[in-house]
Structure formats: structure tokens, C-alpha cells
Amino acid sequence: MSLFWRIFLLNAAMLVVAAVLLLGPVTVSTPVLPGEAFAVVAGLALMLVVSAVILRIGLAPLGRLNRAMATADLLRPGGRPPVTGPAEMAELIGTYHTMLDRLEHDRASSTALVLSAQEDERQRVAQELHDEVGQTLTAVLLQLKRVADRAPGELREEVSLAQEATRGSLDEIRRIARRLRPGVLDELGLTSALRALVAEFPDHDVSVRPRFTGAADTAPCLDHDTELVLYRVAQEALTNAARHARATHVVLELRRLPGRTELRVVDDGRGIADAPEGAGIRGMRERALLIGAELTVGPRPGAPGTEVLLCVREPLEESGR
């Protein structure tokens, strides 16, 4: 029954009962006697209480919907109000659910296009750094070697310094190219890519310890997009631990459990407290949504620091195989 008819019939019933009582045993004289005044006041109070209760019950789904709309976040699916209440309320909540489904689908589609374009651009830049800048610096190194062979003794040391600076720049260019597009991920898989990420982590003040358990130490059965998301989340989590959390020790763990694969990055930094999420964490959430994974970012259990946990669930047919 709709909310309109509920309220209308309730009020009509109470008015009918009041009319029957006034036409029957209940009478009001002039002047009003104390007993009659008490009966009228009590009846009025009862009508108001019953109206308040039915309105409270009928409008409760609207309050839940209002709270859900105020806290809705497309990067955090779930937490939707149940479809309950009168017909209009149930229809409104159902329409809200449909709208959220459409918005989440559109957000996921647009994010997938953006991230795909971003990965393509990273690959292009990495390729140009490796082919153009890398080859140019390699040619400069060869030229400097020839100059060093012919230079007099007093200039040979300066040429050697130039060689070392050029060689350092070439190594940095190659490292940046690998971070932009990790070729080892395509060639050797996720575990090897994470090992290389830890080995090449630029902040030497942070000790990063990798840990691979279960089948994760060999070759998890994950598609390329899932492996890329896991790699980027690990990369961003390590960067946040060094840049923002000021951590000194970080554990990067990849483990394969029945039906799911988990990536866990734990640091001993100052934690996130009540700080708002930045672009890095929101980027991790967007990537997690693309593959239907669950991302949790919060305080480290039982110790200071931050824990980033990404859980990738396998399809039923794969997990049950």
C-alpha cells in the first residue's frame, strides 16, 4: 500500500472512531465537565501518537536513503539501503540503486579508457626514452671514450668524470623507462616484476622486504590486466610509504590463497590517521574496481603504520578447478 493511502486511511479511521464515540456514549456538555475534557484530550493525544508512529515507520526508508546518498562513493561499492517501505519508497530506493549501477558502470568504463590510454602513453614514453635518449647517451659514452683515449693526462680525469655522469644518466633513464613500462612483467610475470620493483626501489632509506607465499612464488594464474593492477598498486603503495608515511621498513607480500590472490603492503610509518585520501589512493581504488578487486587502506593492525590490502577473487570455475 502506498504511503498516501496508509496515512489517509489511518486518519480516516481515527476520525470515524472519534465521530462514533461522540455520537454514542461520549458527550460533551456546556460548560465542559472535567471528565469530558480529559477524554477529549486523551483521544487527541492518542491520535497524535498513532500518527507520529505511522509516519516514523513510513518515512524511515527515506531517512536511510538520505544517509546512503550523503555517503555514497563510486570508488567504494556497497552499503546500499534495502528496498523496503511503502510502494513509493521502495520504488524510489530501487531507482536509486539503478542509478548507482549505471554511474558505477559508466565510471568503470571511462576509467578503463583513461587508464588504458595512460598505460599506452607510458609505454610510448618508455620506448622513446629507451630508443632515442638511451641510444643518444650511449653514443655520447662512446665519443667520450675515444676522447679519453686521445686526451692528455691533465684532461683525462675530467673526461672520466663526464663519462661517469653520462653513464649515471643512462642508468637513470633506463630505470625510469622500466618503471613506466616494466618489461619484466610482460616477459617473466608478476612475481619477477615485483622482485625487480623492490630491487630498484629508489629510496635507499627505506628497507623493503618482499615475501611470496603459496603458489605466488611461482606463477599465479592471473590475466595480464590483473597482474598490471597488482603491480601498479604495489608501486604506488611503496611510493606512498617512502614519500608520505616516512617509513623505514616495508613488507611487500604476495600470497595465493584458495579462491583468491592477495597483495599486502605494510609499513612502519606515521600512518594515515584522519587525513583525506589523496590522488594516489584514489587511483589505486579505481584500478581495483576495474578488475573487481577489494582494496582496503587503513591502520596497521596492532602497530603504528599503514596497511594496503588488495584482494583479487578468482572466478568460480577457476577457483574450483
mmCIF file of C-alpha atoms in Angstrom:
data_model
loop_
_atom_site.group_PDB
_atom_site.id
_atom_site.type_symbol
_atom_site.label_atom_id
_atom_site.label_comp_id
_atom_site.label_asym_id
_atom_site.label_seq_id
_atom_site.Cartn_x
_atom_site.Cartn_y
_atom_site.Cartn_z
ATOM 1 C CA MET A 1 0.000 0.000 0.000
ATOM 2 C CA SER A 2 1.272 3.463 -0.847
ATOM 3 C CA LEU A 3 2.238 5.934 1.860
ATOM 4 C CA PHE A 4 -0.597 8.263 0.853
ATOM 5 C CA TRP A 5 -3.265 5.638 1.392
ATOM 6 C CA ARG A 6 -1.705 4.475 4.633
ATOM 7 C CA ILE A 7 -1.828 7.953 6.142
ATOM 8 C CA PHE A 8 -5.261 8.718 4.668
ATOM 9 C CA LEU A 9 -6.867 5.509 5.920
ATOM 10 C CA LEU A 10 -5.282 5.889 9.346
ATOM 11 C CA ASN A 11 -6.580 9.427 9.751
ATOM 12 C CA ALA A 12 -9.993 8.416 8.365
ATOM 13 C CA ALA A 13 -10.213 5.519 10.828
ATOM 14 C CA MET A 14 -9.344 7.727 13.768
ATOM 15 C CA LEU A 15 -11.870 10.376 12.712
ATOM 16 C CA VAL A 16 -14.577 7.732 12.243
ATOM 17 C CA VAL A 17 -13.889 6.306 15.700
ATOM 18 C CA ALA A 18 -13.997 9.799 17.201
ATOM 19 C CA ALA A 19 -17.300 10.557 15.450
ATOM 20 C CA VAL A 20 -18.834 7.271 16.594
ATOM 21 C CA LEU A 21 -17.795 7.923 20.151
ATOM 22 C CA LEU A 22 -19.160 11.459 20.095
ATOM 23 C CA LEU A 23 -22.466 10.247 18.621
ATOM 24 C CA GLY A 24 -22.613 7.365 21.093
ATOM 25 C CA PRO A 25 -21.526 7.108 24.690
ATOM 26 C CA VAL A 26 -19.258 10.135 24.742
ATOM 27 C CA THR A 27 -20.947 13.509 25.063
ATOM 28 C CA VAL A 28 -19.660 16.984 25.658
ATOM 29 C CA SER A 29 -21.777 19.345 27.689
ATOM 30 C CA THR A 30 -21.643 23.066 28.114
ATOM 31 C CA PRO A 31 -19.791 24.000 30.166
ATOM 32 C CA VAL A 32 -17.347 21.104 29.632
ATOM 33 C CA LEU A 33 -17.002 18.839 32.593
ATOM 34 C CA PRO A 34 -13.515 17.752 33.778
ATOM 35 C CA GLY A 35 -14.108 14.118 32.839
ATOM 36 C CA GLU A 36 -15.222 15.093 29.341
ATOM 37 C CA ALA A 37 -12.238 17.380 28.854
ATOM 38 C CA PHE A 38 -9.906 14.594 29.931
ATOM 39 C CA ALA A 39 -11.497 12.158 27.458
ATOM 40 C CA VAL A 40 -11.156 14.626 24.573
ATOM 41 C CA VAL A 41 -7.539 15.456 25.413
ATOM 42 C CA ALA A 42 -6.656 11.782 25.797
ATOM 43 C CA GLY A 43 -8.274 10.941 22.483
ATOM 44 C CA LEU A 44 -6.432 13.777 20.743
ATOM 45 C CA ALA A 45 -3.115 12.695 22.271
ATOM 46 C CA LEU A 46 -3.721 9.105 21.162
ATOM 47 C CA MET A 47 -4.450 10.243 17.603
ATOM 48 C CA LEU A 48 -1.270 12.323 17.514
ATOM 49 C CA VAL A 49 0.864 9.471 18.875
ATOM 50 C CA VAL A 50 -0.530 6.962 16.392
ATOM 51 C CA SER A 51 0.006 9.435 13.508
ATOM 52 C CA ALA A 52 3.594 10.076 14.636
ATOM 53 C CA VAL A 53 4.354 6.345 14.864
ATOM 54 C CA ILE A 54 2.950 5.530 11.445
ATOM 55 C CA LEU A 55 4.793 8.475 9.870
ATOM 56 C CA ARG A 56 8.025 7.469 11.587
ATOM 57 C CA ILE A 57 7.713 3.918 10.301
ATOM 58 C CA GLY A 58 6.635 5.003 6.834
ATOM 59 C CA LEU A 59 9.388 7.604 6.387
ATOM 60 C CA ALA A 60 12.241 5.504 7.905
ATOM 61 C CA PRO A 61 13.300 4.141 4.457
ATOM 62 C CA LEU A 62 13.546 7.727 3.211
ATOM 63 C CA GLY A 63 15.941 8.559 6.062
ATOM 64 C CA ARG A 64 18.092 5.533 5.234
ATOM 65 C CA LEU A 65 18.115 6.569 1.595
ATOM 66 C CA ASN A 66 19.140 10.099 2.530
ATOM 67 C CA ARG A 67 22.073 8.834 4.617
ATOM 68 C CA ALA A 68 23.134 6.457 1.858
ATOM 69 C CA MET A 69 23.074 9.243 -0.732
ATOM 70 C CA ALA A 70 25.094 11.544 1.552
ATOM 71 C CA THR A 71 27.850 8.931 1.995
ATOM 72 C CA ALA A 72 27.805 7.354 -1.483
ATOM 73 C CA ASP A 73 31.211 6.932 -3.123
ATOM 74 C CA LEU A 74 31.570 5.331 -6.544
ATOM 75 C CA LEU A 75 35.023 4.075 -5.544
ATOM 76 C CA ARG A 76 33.531 2.186 -2.574
ATOM 77 C CA PRO A 77 30.719 -0.048 -3.863
ATOM 78 C CA GLY A 78 28.209 -1.486 -1.429
ATOM 79 C CA GLY A 79 26.399 -0.104 1.582
ATOM 80 C CA ARG A 80 23.122 0.427 -0.241
ATOM 81 C CA PRO A 81 19.867 0.755 1.702
ATOM 82 C CA PRO A 82 17.465 -2.197 1.485
ATOM 83 C CA VAL A 83 14.409 -1.873 -0.736
ATOM 84 C CA THR A 84 11.716 -1.657 1.959
ATOM 85 C CA GLY A 85 8.795 0.538 2.966
ATOM 86 C CA PRO A 86 5.698 1.705 1.114
ATOM 87 C CA ALA A 87 5.407 1.413 -2.649
ATOM 88 C CA GLU A 88 6.690 4.925 -3.389
ATOM 89 C CA MET A 89 9.678 4.469 -1.046
ATOM 90 C CA ALA A 90 10.555 1.064 -2.456
ATOM 91 C CA GLU A 91 10.326 2.419 -5.985
ATOM 92 C CA LEU A 92 12.496 5.427 -5.095
ATOM 93 C CA ILE A 93 15.164 3.236 -3.455
ATOM 94 C CA GLY A 94 15.092 0.863 -6.416
ATOM 95 C CA THR A 95 15.550 3.804 -8.792
ATOM 96 C CA TYR A 96 18.488 4.987 -6.682
ATOM 97 C CA HIS A 97 20.083 1.541 -6.928
ATOM 98 C CA THR A 98 19.613 1.549 -10.696
ATOM 99 C CA MET A 99 21.166 4.998 -10.926
ATOM 100 C CA LEU A 100 24.172 3.871 -8.864
ATOM 101 C CA ASP A 101 24.622 0.796 -11.052
ATOM 102 C CA ARG A 102 24.621 2.973 -14.159
ATOM 103 C CA LEU A 103 27.014 5.514 -12.630
ATOM 104 C CA GLU A 104 29.404 2.803 -11.443
ATOM 105 C CA HIS A 105 29.339 1.160 -14.865
ATOM 106 C CA ASP A 106 29.954 4.464 -16.642
ATOM 107 C CA ARG A 107 32.705 5.359 -14.166
ATOM 108 C CA ALA A 108 34.372 1.991 -14.635
ATOM 109 C CA SER A 109 34.162 2.252 -18.430
ATOM 110 C CA SER A 110 35.579 5.763 -18.549
ATOM 111 C CA THR A 111 38.285 4.897 -16.016
ATOM 112 C CA ALA A 112 39.255 1.846 -18.052
ATOM 113 C CA LEU A 113 39.663 4.011 -21.141
ATOM 114 C CA VAL A 114 41.700 6.602 -19.242
ATOM 115 C CA LEU A 115 43.986 4.040 -17.619
ATOM 116 C CA SER A 116 44.411 2.190 -20.897
ATOM 117 C CA ALA A 117 45.404 5.432 -22.607
ATOM 118 C CA GLN A 118 47.723 6.185 -19.698
ATOM 119 C CA GLU A 119 49.425 2.813 -19.994
ATOM 120 C CA ASP A 120 49.781 3.269 -23.763
ATOM 121 C CA GLU A 121 51.333 6.693 -23.207
ATOM 122 C CA ARG A 122 53.687 5.296 -20.596
ATOM 123 C CA GLN A 123 54.738 2.572 -22.994
ATOM 124 C CA ARG A 124 55.342 5.130 -25.740
ATOM 125 C CA VAL A 125 57.381 7.399 -23.461
ATOM 126 C CA ALA A 126 59.360 4.444 -22.112
ATOM 127 C CA GLN A 127 60.071 3.263 -25.644
ATOM 128 C CA GLU A 128 61.246 6.719 -26.698
ATOM 129 C CA LEU A 129 63.423 7.053 -23.610
ATOM 130 C CA HIS A 130 64.996 3.689 -24.298
ATOM 131 C CA ASP A 131 65.409 4.067 -28.057
ATOM 132 C CA GLU A 132 66.049 7.782 -28.530
ATOM 133 C CA VAL A 133 67.564 9.154 -25.327
ATOM 134 C CA GLY A 134 69.227 5.877 -24.388
ATOM 135 C CA GLN A 135 70.888 5.460 -27.756
ATOM 136 C CA THR A 136 71.980 9.093 -27.750
ATOM 137 C CA LEU A 137 73.623 8.751 -24.341
ATOM 138 C CA THR A 138 75.251 5.503 -25.439
ATOM 139 C CA ALA A 139 76.712 7.310 -28.452
ATOM 140 C CA VAL A 140 77.950 10.098 -26.166
ATOM 141 C CA LEU A 141 79.661 7.498 -23.970
ATOM 142 C CA LEU A 142 81.454 6.049 -26.986
ATOM 143 C CA GLN A 143 82.557 9.509 -28.086
ATOM 144 C CA LEU A 144 83.826 10.315 -24.589
ATOM 145 C CA LYS A 145 85.770 7.047 -24.544
ATOM 146 C CA ARG A 146 87.502 7.983 -27.786
ATOM 147 C CA VAL A 147 88.215 11.458 -26.417
ATOM 148 C CA ALA A 148 89.597 9.966 -23.201
ATOM 149 C CA ASP A 149 91.950 7.718 -25.189
ATOM 150 C CA ARG A 150 93.374 10.725 -27.042
ATOM 151 C CA ALA A 151 93.188 13.371 -24.302
ATOM 152 C CA PRO A 152 96.336 14.463 -22.491
ATOM 153 C CA GLY A 153 96.794 13.443 -18.883
ATOM 154 C CA GLU A 154 95.551 16.684 -17.361
ATOM 155 C CA LEU A 155 92.193 16.399 -19.211
ATOM 156 C CA ARG A 156 91.698 12.652 -18.886
ATOM 157 C CA GLU A 157 90.341 12.906 -15.349
ATOM 158 C CA GLU A 158 87.737 15.497 -16.386
ATOM 159 C CA VAL A 159 86.682 13.322 -19.316
ATOM 160 C CA SER A 160 86.351 10.352 -16.933
ATOM 161 C CA LEU A 161 84.066 12.398 -14.699
ATOM 162 C CA ALA A 162 81.948 13.264 -17.732
ATOM 163 C CA GLN A 163 81.808 9.568 -18.613
ATOM 164 C CA GLU A 164 80.622 8.647 -15.139
ATOM 165 C CA ALA A 165 77.953 11.360 -15.177
ATOM 166 C CA THR A 166 76.747 10.226 -18.593
ATOM 167 C CA ARG A 167 76.731 6.577 -17.506
ATOM 168 C CA GLY A 168 74.734 7.511 -14.395
ATOM 169 C CA SER A 169 72.235 9.428 -16.524
ATOM 170 C CA LEU A 170 71.895 6.457 -18.863
ATOM 171 C CA ASP A 171 71.199 4.110 -15.932
ATOM 172 C CA GLU A 172 68.611 6.562 -14.560
ATOM 173 C CA ILE A 173 66.903 6.799 -17.952
ATOM 174 C CA ARG A 174 66.690 3.022 -18.156
ATOM 175 C CA ARG A 175 65.340 2.804 -14.616
ATOM 176 C CA ILE A 176 62.653 5.398 -15.381
ATOM 177 C CA ALA A 177 61.740 3.537 -18.550
ATOM 178 C CA ARG A 178 61.355 0.277 -16.602
ATOM 179 C CA ARG A 179 59.131 1.984 -14.026
ATOM 180 C CA LEU A 180 56.979 3.492 -16.752
ATOM 181 C CA ARG A 181 56.533 0.163 -18.504
ATOM 182 C CA PRO A 182 58.000 -2.871 -16.724
ATOM 183 C CA GLY A 183 59.061 -5.185 -19.496
ATOM 184 C CA VAL A 184 59.799 -7.923 -16.971
ATOM 185 C CA LEU A 185 56.059 -8.035 -16.172
ATOM 186 C CA ASP A 186 55.255 -8.985 -19.762
ATOM 187 C CA GLU A 187 58.170 -11.374 -20.096
ATOM 188 C CA LEU A 188 58.545 -13.089 -16.711
ATOM 189 C CA GLY A 189 55.308 -12.411 -14.844
ATOM 190 C CA LEU A 190 54.156 -10.643 -11.717
ATOM 191 C CA THR A 191 56.472 -12.211 -9.138
ATOM 192 C CA SER A 192 59.627 -11.348 -11.064
ATOM 193 C CA ALA A 193 58.304 -7.835 -11.724
ATOM 194 C CA LEU A 194 57.685 -7.264 -8.003
ATOM 195 C CA ARG A 195 61.156 -8.547 -7.168
ATOM 196 C CA ALA A 196 62.625 -6.127 -9.690
ATOM 197 C CA LEU A 197 60.477 -3.301 -8.273
ATOM 198 C CA VAL A 198 61.836 -3.943 -4.785
ATOM 199 C CA ALA A 199 65.419 -4.267 -6.015
ATOM 200 C CA GLU A 200 65.233 -0.983 -7.928
ATOM 201 C CA PHE A 201 63.319 0.979 -5.302
ATOM 202 C CA PRO A 202 64.935 4.437 -5.460
ATOM 203 C CA ASP A 203 64.675 5.415 -1.774
ATOM 204 C CA HIS A 204 67.637 3.758 -0.073
ATOM 205 C CA ASP A 205 66.491 4.991 3.360
ATOM 206 C CA VAL A 206 63.570 2.563 3.198
ATOM 207 C CA SER A 207 64.162 -1.161 3.616
ATOM 208 C CA VAL A 208 61.695 -3.147 1.510
ATOM 209 C CA ARG A 209 61.364 -6.873 2.193
ATOM 210 C CA PRO A 210 59.456 -8.993 -0.341
ATOM 211 C CA ARG A 211 57.536 -12.046 0.769
ATOM 212 C CA PHE A 212 55.895 -14.534 -1.571
ATOM 213 C CA THR A 213 53.845 -17.412 -0.177
ATOM 214 C CA GLY A 214 51.877 -20.247 -1.655
ATOM 215 C CA ALA A 215 51.777 -20.532 -5.423
ATOM 216 C CA ALA A 216 52.521 -16.814 -5.685
ATOM 217 C CA ASP A 217 56.237 -17.635 -5.639
ATOM 218 C CA THR A 218 55.890 -19.486 -8.900
ATOM 219 C CA ALA A 219 53.262 -18.220 -11.342
ATOM 220 C CA PRO A 220 49.779 -17.135 -10.215
ATOM 221 C CA CYS A 221 47.084 -17.841 -12.783
ATOM 222 C CA LEU A 222 46.169 -14.214 -13.382
ATOM 223 C CA ASP A 223 45.466 -12.411 -16.612
ATOM 224 C CA HIS A 224 47.663 -9.557 -17.793
ATOM 225 C CA ASP A 225 45.285 -6.775 -16.713
ATOM 226 C CA THR A 226 45.078 -8.177 -13.179
ATOM 227 C CA GLU A 227 48.853 -8.504 -12.953
ATOM 228 C CA LEU A 228 49.259 -4.924 -14.145
ATOM 229 C CA VAL A 229 46.804 -3.654 -11.488
ATOM 230 C CA LEU A 230 48.627 -5.586 -8.753
ATOM 231 C CA TYR A 231 51.960 -4.193 -9.928
ATOM 232 C CA ARG A 232 50.722 -0.577 -10.069
ATOM 233 C CA VAL A 233 49.082 -0.819 -6.636
ATOM 234 C CA ALA A 234 52.325 -2.193 -5.169
ATOM 235 C CA GLN A 235 54.281 0.571 -6.901
ATOM 236 C CA GLU A 236 52.004 3.304 -5.557
ATOM 237 C CA ALA A 237 51.928 1.804 -2.057
ATOM 238 C CA LEU A 238 55.743 1.738 -1.888
ATOM 239 C CA THR A 239 55.916 5.317 -3.144
ATOM 240 C CA ASN A 240 53.414 6.482 -0.516
ATOM 241 C CA ALA A 241 55.294 4.647 2.240
ATOM 242 C CA ALA A 242 58.534 6.410 1.361
ATOM 243 C CA ARG A 243 57.193 9.826 0.361
ATOM 244 C CA HIS A 244 54.311 10.453 2.745
ATOM 245 C CA ALA A 245 54.462 7.928 5.594
ATOM 246 C CA ARG A 246 58.221 8.394 6.153
ATOM 247 C CA ALA A 247 58.568 4.687 6.788
ATOM 248 C CA THR A 248 61.865 2.899 7.357
ATOM 249 C CA HIS A 249 60.715 -0.706 6.884
ATOM 250 C CA VAL A 250 58.147 -2.005 4.400
ATOM 251 C CA VAL A 251 56.920 -5.550 3.785
ATOM 252 C CA LEU A 252 55.538 -6.352 0.351
ATOM 253 C CA GLU A 253 53.683 -9.651 0.415
ATOM 254 C CA LEU A 254 52.026 -11.533 -2.423
ATOM 255 C CA ARG A 255 50.191 -14.687 -1.458
ATOM 256 C CA ARG A 256 47.963 -17.146 -3.232
ATOM 257 C CA LEU A 257 45.062 -18.493 -1.177
ATOM 258 C CA PRO A 258 42.200 -20.783 -2.183
ATOM 259 C CA GLY A 259 39.976 -18.763 -4.491
ATOM 260 C CA ARG A 260 41.886 -15.503 -4.246
ATOM 261 C CA THR A 261 45.222 -13.719 -4.553
ATOM 262 C CA GLU A 262 46.226 -11.029 -2.040
ATOM 263 C CA LEU A 263 48.745 -8.224 -2.268
ATOM 264 C CA ARG A 264 49.676 -6.740 1.112
ATOM 265 C CA VAL A 265 51.988 -3.766 1.684
ATOM 266 C CA VAL A 266 52.682 -2.875 5.329
ATOM 267 C CA ASP A 267 54.926 -0.048 6.542
ATOM 268 C CA ASP A 268 56.018 1.279 9.935
ATOM 269 C CA GLY A 269 55.420 4.946 9.088
ATOM 270 C CA ARG A 270 53.285 7.551 10.777
ATOM 271 C CA GLY A 271 50.016 6.161 9.381
ATOM 272 C CA ILE A 272 47.172 7.911 7.606
ATOM 273 C CA ALA A 273 45.119 8.879 10.716
ATOM 274 C CA ASP A 274 42.182 11.036 9.589
ATOM 275 C CA ALA A 275 43.953 12.520 6.570
ATOM 276 C CA PRO A 276 41.826 12.661 3.408
ATOM 277 C CA GLU A 277 42.690 10.231 0.656
ATOM 278 C CA GLY A 278 44.949 11.690 -1.998
ATOM 279 C CA ALA A 279 45.154 11.071 -5.717
ATOM 280 C CA GLY A 280 47.421 8.065 -5.205
ATOM 281 C CA ILE A 281 44.970 6.077 -3.073
ATOM 282 C CA ARG A 282 42.016 7.048 -5.247
ATOM 283 C CA GLY A 283 43.996 5.890 -8.267
ATOM 284 C CA MET A 284 44.555 2.535 -6.557
ATOM 285 C CA ARG A 285 40.813 2.259 -5.859
ATOM 286 C CA GLU A 286 39.989 2.994 -9.490
ATOM 287 C CA ARG A 287 42.379 0.302 -10.674
ATOM 288 C CA ALA A 288 40.961 -2.178 -8.175
ATOM 289 C CA LEU A 289 37.422 -1.563 -9.442
ATOM 290 C CA LEU A 290 38.495 -2.356 -12.997
ATOM 291 C CA ILE A 291 39.212 -5.973 -12.087
ATOM 292 C CA GLY A 292 36.534 -6.308 -9.404
ATOM 293 C CA ALA A 293 39.072 -6.446 -6.570
ATOM 294 C CA GLU A 294 38.662 -5.247 -2.980
ATOM 295 C CA LEU A 295 41.096 -2.595 -1.762
ATOM 296 C CA THR A 296 41.485 -1.757 1.919
ATOM 297 C CA VAL A 297 43.730 1.051 3.162
ATOM 298 C CA GLY A 298 43.917 1.576 6.889
ATOM 299 C CA PRO A 299 45.996 1.476 10.063
ATOM 300 C CA ARG A 300 48.406 -1.378 10.555
ATOM 301 C CA PRO A 301 46.854 -3.966 12.924
ATOM 302 C CA GLY A 302 48.424 -3.827 16.355
ATOM 303 C CA ALA A 303 51.281 -1.481 15.437
ATOM 304 C CA PRO A 304 51.901 2.001 14.023
ATOM 305 C CA GLY A 305 51.909 2.313 10.275
ATOM 306 C CA THR A 306 49.662 1.676 7.302
ATOM 307 C CA GLU A 307 48.416 -1.491 5.630
ATOM 308 C CA VAL A 308 47.340 -1.674 1.991
ATOM 309 C CA LEU A 309 45.492 -4.888 1.144
ATOM 310 C CA LEU A 310 44.300 -5.760 -2.359
ATOM 311 C CA CYS A 311 42.242 -8.938 -2.667
ATOM 312 C CA VAL A 312 41.594 -10.396 -6.130
ATOM 313 C CA ARG A 313 38.994 -13.137 -6.180
ATOM 314 C CA GLU A 314 39.126 -15.744 -8.905
ATOM 315 C CA PRO A 315 36.109 -16.782 -10.955
ATOM 316 C CA LEU A 316 34.215 -19.745 -9.516
ATOM 317 C CA GLU A 317 35.109 -22.025 -12.375
ATOM 318 C CA GLU A 318 38.802 -21.221 -11.947
ATOM 319 C CA SER A 319 38.916 -21.378 -8.156
ATOM 320 C CA GLY A 320 37.079 -24.683 -8.139
ATOM 321 C CA ARG A 321 39.295 -26.284 -10.723
#
